[in-house]
């Protein structure tokens, strides 16, 4: 990862040379300078001892205009969230919702395109087009086609599957794009407003993988808007793998073919071994036997047995060890079944373990420019947030060494991934301001309005 600009400012130079530096740079990047000149060590000091917070950021009339746009348009933002949520977006079927987001971004003055993976990408060119900052929200939901996604409104509360995850993120994405357009802000670094596919279910983060592949060399930071709230910032990517065990055999009759190796018996033997695998508490490592099926009837020797296993760890090495353990246990289970004192002439078993999905791990450096920008934004809006480890779209840039965070987009939500999902917009403004100030903190602002 190339050093970010702020790393050239040590705490000492910050104290001694800020006026000279600021005079030369402030014409182009008021916000940039304020954040860049915050000493790295400020991140670890308590809230009350921080150096000047970015209150002066909003001294920029343009930033004030962008922020005030939110408060004047809250009902429009609610309406967009409701409208987008009512367009179904099951995994691998995000196209219709993508088209609606594309139109909204285009109406905010952005040049918008759909990439071949299905991501919507709206570009706000910066004064320095060689560097990119991405603001992204995923389009897809966990809900299958046919789910009733009509939004019910009862006073402030909106209820519908996907209303919060990720109706909130998508509404914030289009609101922030529009606020920058209305305030005529040109960033220093180019900003990409992205609505991406494949975050949920077995999508395996394919949208974000394609984006990082395409923009890797220019991409300096990614801010992911996922769900509601302002209470957390995900800076650590939880590595996970999803695996399917498949054991097959000839199959036969329960009475006349007794002795024939049985795929379900082999799977059970292997699964019991695997369940007894010891995993460390630290780094936290987990497994889940999530789905099991196979066989055709109670009086048939099955010809097939399947098991889906999800494994997660704070550490990639532990994850690899656990995957190896699963393979060894399945192999041993099959061997045990084949070696049982029965008639081996009645056929043999085959087995394999397939990778259904893999999310790489990674971690944002504590002294990163992006985390400093988020902390400054938190300070500005009077928010406190805790650092979290989670599995999100941010896994992909983090694993590639690109600065990335995932945050909620404000308001309150609950019942994610259930039919009872709900969202209440009270407090949404704080989430929008926090995301906007963080975004401008890493993109910088240009005084050149000629775009
Ligand atoms: Zn989500």
PDB file of C-alpha atoms and ligand atoms in Angstrom, residues 138 140 164-166 199-200 225-227 417, ligand 1:
ATOM      1  CA  UNK A 138     -25.003  -3.246  -1.692  1.00  0.00           C
ATOM      2  CA  UNK A 140     -29.066  -7.245  -2.959  1.00  0.00           C
ATOM      3  CA  UNK A 164     -32.827  -1.367   6.649  1.00  0.00           C
ATOM      4  CA  UNK A 165     -30.351  -3.819   5.079  1.00  0.00           C
ATOM      5  CA  UNK A 166     -29.761  -2.278   2.705  1.00  0.00           C
ATOM      6  CA  UNK A 199     -23.014  -9.062  -0.899  1.00  0.00           C
ATOM      7  CA  UNK A 200     -25.601 -11.393   0.613  1.00  0.00           C
ATOM      8  CA  UNK A 225     -22.752   1.899   3.830  1.00  0.00           C
ATOM      9  CA  UNK A 226     -24.522  -1.156   5.215  1.00  0.00           C
ATOM     10  CA  UNK A 227     -27.701  -1.003   7.286  1.00  0.00           C
ATOM     11  CA  UNK A 417     -32.749 -10.723   7.251  1.00  0.00           C
TER      12      UNK A 417
HETATM   13 ZN1  LIG B   1     -26.121  -5.641   4.391  1.00  0.00          ZN
END
